[in-house]
Coordinates of C-alpha atoms in Angstrom, one line a residue:
Chain A
N1 CA 64.7 -61.9 20.5
A2 CA 61.9 -64.3 19.7
G3 CA 59.6 -61.9 17.9
V4 CA 56.2 -63.5 16.9
T5 CA 56.0 -67.1 17.8
Q6 CA 53.2 -69.4 16.4
T7 CA 52.4 -72.9 17.6
P8 CA 51.9 -75.5 16.3
K9 CA 53.6 -75.2 12.9
F10 CA 51.6 -78.1 11.5
Q11 CA 48.2 -79.6 12.5
V12 CA 45.8 -82.1 11.0
L13 CA 42.2 -82.1 12.2
K14 CA 39.1 -84.0 11.4
T15 CA 35.9 -82.2 10.5
G16 CA 34.1 -81.0 13.6
Q17 CA 37.2 -81.1 15.9
S18 CA 38.2 -78.0 17.8
M19 CA 41.6 -76.5 18.3
T20 CA 43.5 -73.4 19.2
L21 CA 46.4 -71.8 17.3
Q22 CA 48.7 -70.0 19.6
C23 CA 50.4 -66.7 18.9
A24 CA 52.8 -64.9 21.3
Q25 CA 54.9 -61.8 20.9
D26 CA 57.6 -60.5 23.2
M27 CA 57.9 -57.0 21.7
N28 CA 55.2 -55.4 23.9
H29 CA 53.1 -54.7 20.7
E30 CA 49.6 -53.2 21.1
Y31 CA 48.3 -54.6 17.9
M32 CA 47.9 -58.3 17.0
S33 CA 46.1 -60.0 14.1
W34 CA 45.5 -63.2 12.4
Y35 CA 45.5 -63.8 8.6
R36 CA 44.9 -66.9 6.5
Q37 CA 46.5 -67.6 3.2
D38 CA 45.0 -70.1 0.7
P39 CA 46.9 -71.4 -2.2
G40 CA 47.6 -68.8 -4.9
M41 CA 45.9 -66.1 -2.9
G42 CA 47.1 -63.2 -0.8
L43 CA 46.6 -63.0 3.0
R44 CA 43.1 -62.3 4.3
L45 CA 42.5 -60.7 7.7
I46 CA 40.5 -62.9 10.1
H47 CA 40.5 -61.0 13.5
Y48 CA 42.6 -58.3 15.1
S49 CA 43.1 -56.8 18.5
V50 CA 44.2 -53.3 19.4
G51 CA 45.0 -54.1 23.0
A52 CA 44.2 -56.5 25.9
G53 CA 40.5 -57.1 26.1
I54 CA 39.7 -55.5 22.7
T55 CA 39.1 -57.6 19.5
D56 CA 37.4 -57.0 16.2
Q57 CA 36.5 -58.8 13.0
G58 CA 38.4 -58.6 9.8
E59 CA 37.5 -59.8 6.3
V60 CA 36.8 -63.5 7.0
P61 CA 35.9 -64.0 10.7
N62 CA 33.3 -66.7 10.4
G63 CA 34.2 -70.0 12.1
Y64 CA 36.9 -68.4 14.2
N65 CA 37.0 -66.9 17.7
V66 CA 39.7 -64.8 19.4
S67 CA 40.4 -63.3 22.8
R68 CA 43.2 -61.1 24.1
S69 CA 43.6 -61.5 27.9
T70 CA 47.2 -60.3 27.9
T71 CA 49.3 -58.0 25.7
E72 CA 51.6 -60.9 24.7
D73 CA 49.1 -63.6 23.6
F74 CA 46.4 -63.7 20.9
P75 CA 45.0 -67.2 20.4
L76 CA 42.8 -68.2 17.4
R77 CA 40.1 -70.8 18.1
L78 CA 38.4 -73.0 15.6
L79 CA 35.3 -74.4 17.4
S80 CA 34.2 -76.9 14.8
A81 CA 36.8 -77.3 12.0
A82 CA 35.6 -77.5 8.4
P83 CA 37.6 -78.5 5.3
S84 CA 37.2 -74.9 4.1
Q85 CA 39.5 -73.9 7.0
T86 CA 42.4 -75.8 5.5
S87 CA 44.9 -73.0 5.1
V88 CA 48.2 -71.5 6.3
Y89 CA 47.6 -69.1 9.2
F90 CA 49.8 -66.2 10.1
C91 CA 49.9 -64.1 13.2
A92 CA 51.2 -60.5 13.0
S93 CA 51.8 -57.8 15.5
S94 CA 52.6 -54.1 15.4
Y95 CA 54.0 -51.7 18.0
K96 CA 51.4 -49.0 18.2
V97 CA 47.8 -48.8 17.1
G98 CA 46.9 -46.1 14.6
I99 CA 50.3 -45.1 13.4
P100 CA 50.1 -45.3 9.6
T101 CA 53.8 -46.1 9.4
G102 CA 53.6 -49.1 11.7
E103 CA 55.5 -52.1 10.6
L104 CA 53.8 -55.5 10.9
F105 CA 55.9 -58.4 12.2
F106 CA 54.8 -61.8 11.1
G107 CA 55.2 -65.2 12.6
E108 CA 56.4 -68.2 10.5
G109 CA 52.9 -69.6 10.0
S110 CA 50.8 -72.5 11.1
R111 CA 49.7 -75.0 8.4
L112 CA 46.3 -76.5 9.2
T113 CA 44.7 -79.3 7.3
V114 CA 41.1 -80.3 8.0
L115 CA 40.1 -83.7 6.7
Chain B
D1 CA 41.1 -49.2 2.2
A2 CA 41.8 -48.5 -1.4
K3 CA 42.7 -51.3 -3.7
T4 CA 46.0 -51.8 -5.5
T5 CA 46.8 -53.4 -8.9
Q6 CA 50.0 -55.3 -9.5
P7 CA 51.2 -57.6 -12.3
N8 CA 50.9 -61.2 -11.4
S9 CA 54.5 -62.1 -12.2
M10 CA 57.8 -60.6 -13.3
E11 CA 61.2 -61.9 -14.1
S12 CA 64.6 -60.3 -13.7
N13 CA 68.2 -61.3 -14.3
E14 CA 70.4 -61.6 -11.3
E15 CA 72.4 -58.5 -10.5
E16 CA 70.2 -56.3 -12.6
P17 CA 67.7 -53.7 -11.2
V18 CA 64.1 -54.6 -10.9
H19 CA 61.1 -52.2 -11.1
L20 CA 57.9 -53.5 -9.6
P21 CA 54.9 -51.4 -10.4
C22 CA 51.7 -50.8 -8.4
N23 CA 48.6 -48.8 -9.4
H24 CA 46.4 -47.3 -6.8
S25 CA 44.2 -44.8 -8.5
T26 CA 41.7 -44.5 -5.6
I27 CA 44.4 -43.7 -3.0
S28 CA 43.3 -41.2 -0.4
G29 CA 45.3 -38.3 1.0
T30 CA 46.0 -40.2 4.3
D31 CA 46.9 -43.5 2.8
Y32 CA 50.5 -44.6 3.2
I33 CA 52.0 -47.0 0.5
H34 CA 53.5 -50.1 2.1
W35 CA 55.5 -52.9 0.4
Y36 CA 55.9 -56.3 2.0
R37 CA 57.5 -59.4 0.5
Q38 CA 56.9 -63.0 1.2
L39 CA 59.7 -65.5 0.7
P40 CA 58.7 -69.1 0.0
S41 CA 57.3 -70.9 3.1
Q42 CA 57.7 -67.8 5.3
G43 CA 55.5 -65.0 6.6
P44 CA 55.6 -61.6 4.9
E45 CA 58.3 -59.2 5.8
Y46 CA 58.4 -55.4 5.7
V47 CA 60.3 -53.8 2.8
I48 CA 59.5 -50.1 2.7
H49 CA 56.8 -47.5 3.0
G50 CA 56.1 -43.9 2.0
L51 CA 53.5 -41.2 1.7
T52 CA 54.5 -38.7 -0.9
S53 CA 58.2 -38.5 -1.3
N54 CA 60.5 -41.1 -2.7
V55 CA 62.1 -43.3 0.0
N56 CA 65.3 -45.3 0.2
N57 CA 66.4 -47.9 2.7
R58 CA 68.9 -50.7 2.7
M59 CA 66.6 -53.1 1.0
A60 CA 65.0 -51.0 -1.7
S61 CA 63.8 -47.7 -3.0
L62 CA 60.2 -46.5 -3.4
A63 CA 59.3 -44.1 -6.2
I64 CA 55.9 -42.4 -5.8
A65 CA 54.2 -40.7 -8.7
E66 CA 53.5 -37.0 -8.2
D67 CA 49.7 -37.6 -8.3
R68 CA 50.2 -40.7 -6.0
K69 CA 48.1 -42.9 -8.2
S70 CA 51.0 -45.2 -8.8
S71 CA 54.3 -46.3 -7.2
T72 CA 57.3 -48.4 -8.1
L73 CA 59.4 -50.6 -5.8
I74 CA 63.0 -50.6 -7.0
L75 CA 65.4 -53.4 -6.1
H76 CA 68.7 -52.0 -7.2
R77 CA 70.5 -55.3 -7.8
A78 CA 68.4 -58.4 -7.8
T79 CA 69.8 -61.5 -6.1
L80 CA 68.4 -65.0 -6.0
R81 CA 67.3 -64.3 -2.4
D82 CA 65.0 -61.6 -3.7
A83 CA 62.8 -64.1 -5.4
A84 CA 59.5 -63.7 -3.6
V85 CA 55.9 -62.4 -3.8
Y86 CA 55.8 -58.6 -3.4
Y87 CA 52.7 -57.0 -2.0
C88 CA 51.8 -53.3 -2.5
I89 CA 49.3 -52.2 0.2
L90 CA 47.6 -49.0 1.2
S91 CA 46.8 -48.2 4.8
D92 CA 45.9 -45.1 6.7
T93 CA 46.2 -46.9 10.1
G94 CA 49.3 -49.0 9.7
N95 CA 47.4 -51.9 11.2
Q96 CA 44.6 -53.4 9.0
F97 CA 46.5 -54.4 5.9
Y98 CA 44.5 -55.9 3.0
F99 CA 46.8 -58.0 0.9
G100 CA 46.1 -58.6 -2.8
T101 CA 47.7 -61.4 -4.7
G102 CA 51.0 -59.5 -5.2
T103 CA 53.7 -59.9 -7.9
S104 CA 55.7 -63.1 -8.0
L105 CA 59.3 -62.1 -8.8
T106 CA 61.5 -64.7 -10.4
V107 CA 65.3 -64.0 -10.4
I108 CA 67.1 -65.7 -13.2
P109 CA 70.8 -66.7 -12.5

């Protein structure tokens, strides 16, 4: 049972480069989301999706794009990386949208450094 | 979503109970109280949740004040593996969680 899988675990980029952080879940979860965590801070919601073809913005969406073409995958794209995007990124999923007791399952994180 | 207030850090001796407080004075009637914890270098993991009544599971207990303006996560017997950052979160959808900075728990051997 893989759960939520994030790749890569570590990445170093130069300013202006683009890249995609991958997130896949094998639990048939409707809801998927991306968070970033900066040193000494809690997690902040970037984007989320309530099903295939449906995405929406969270607290800090600027500089990031997402799409949800399948239930399983929710990639996060950085089109032109900036040093301010240096962070640890977490993908999370939940079984059903709108159930207030839904448990979020998190991946192990992807550590991104932008030089 | 309503905000929560937690102490930045707490310490506990190993094998003793730990009470982690959370204030949420602006909680709405439909907000559930969720607790997650984040071990070093890992993603957060679910601990427990509740609405009005106290809740118990294998990991912890959740005590909710009668007016629901505060709650307490209780770890009955702290172990070194319980050293983590504990987040208290309110949500009425179970999806869009807004994490604060949480409480960093240190367990002393």
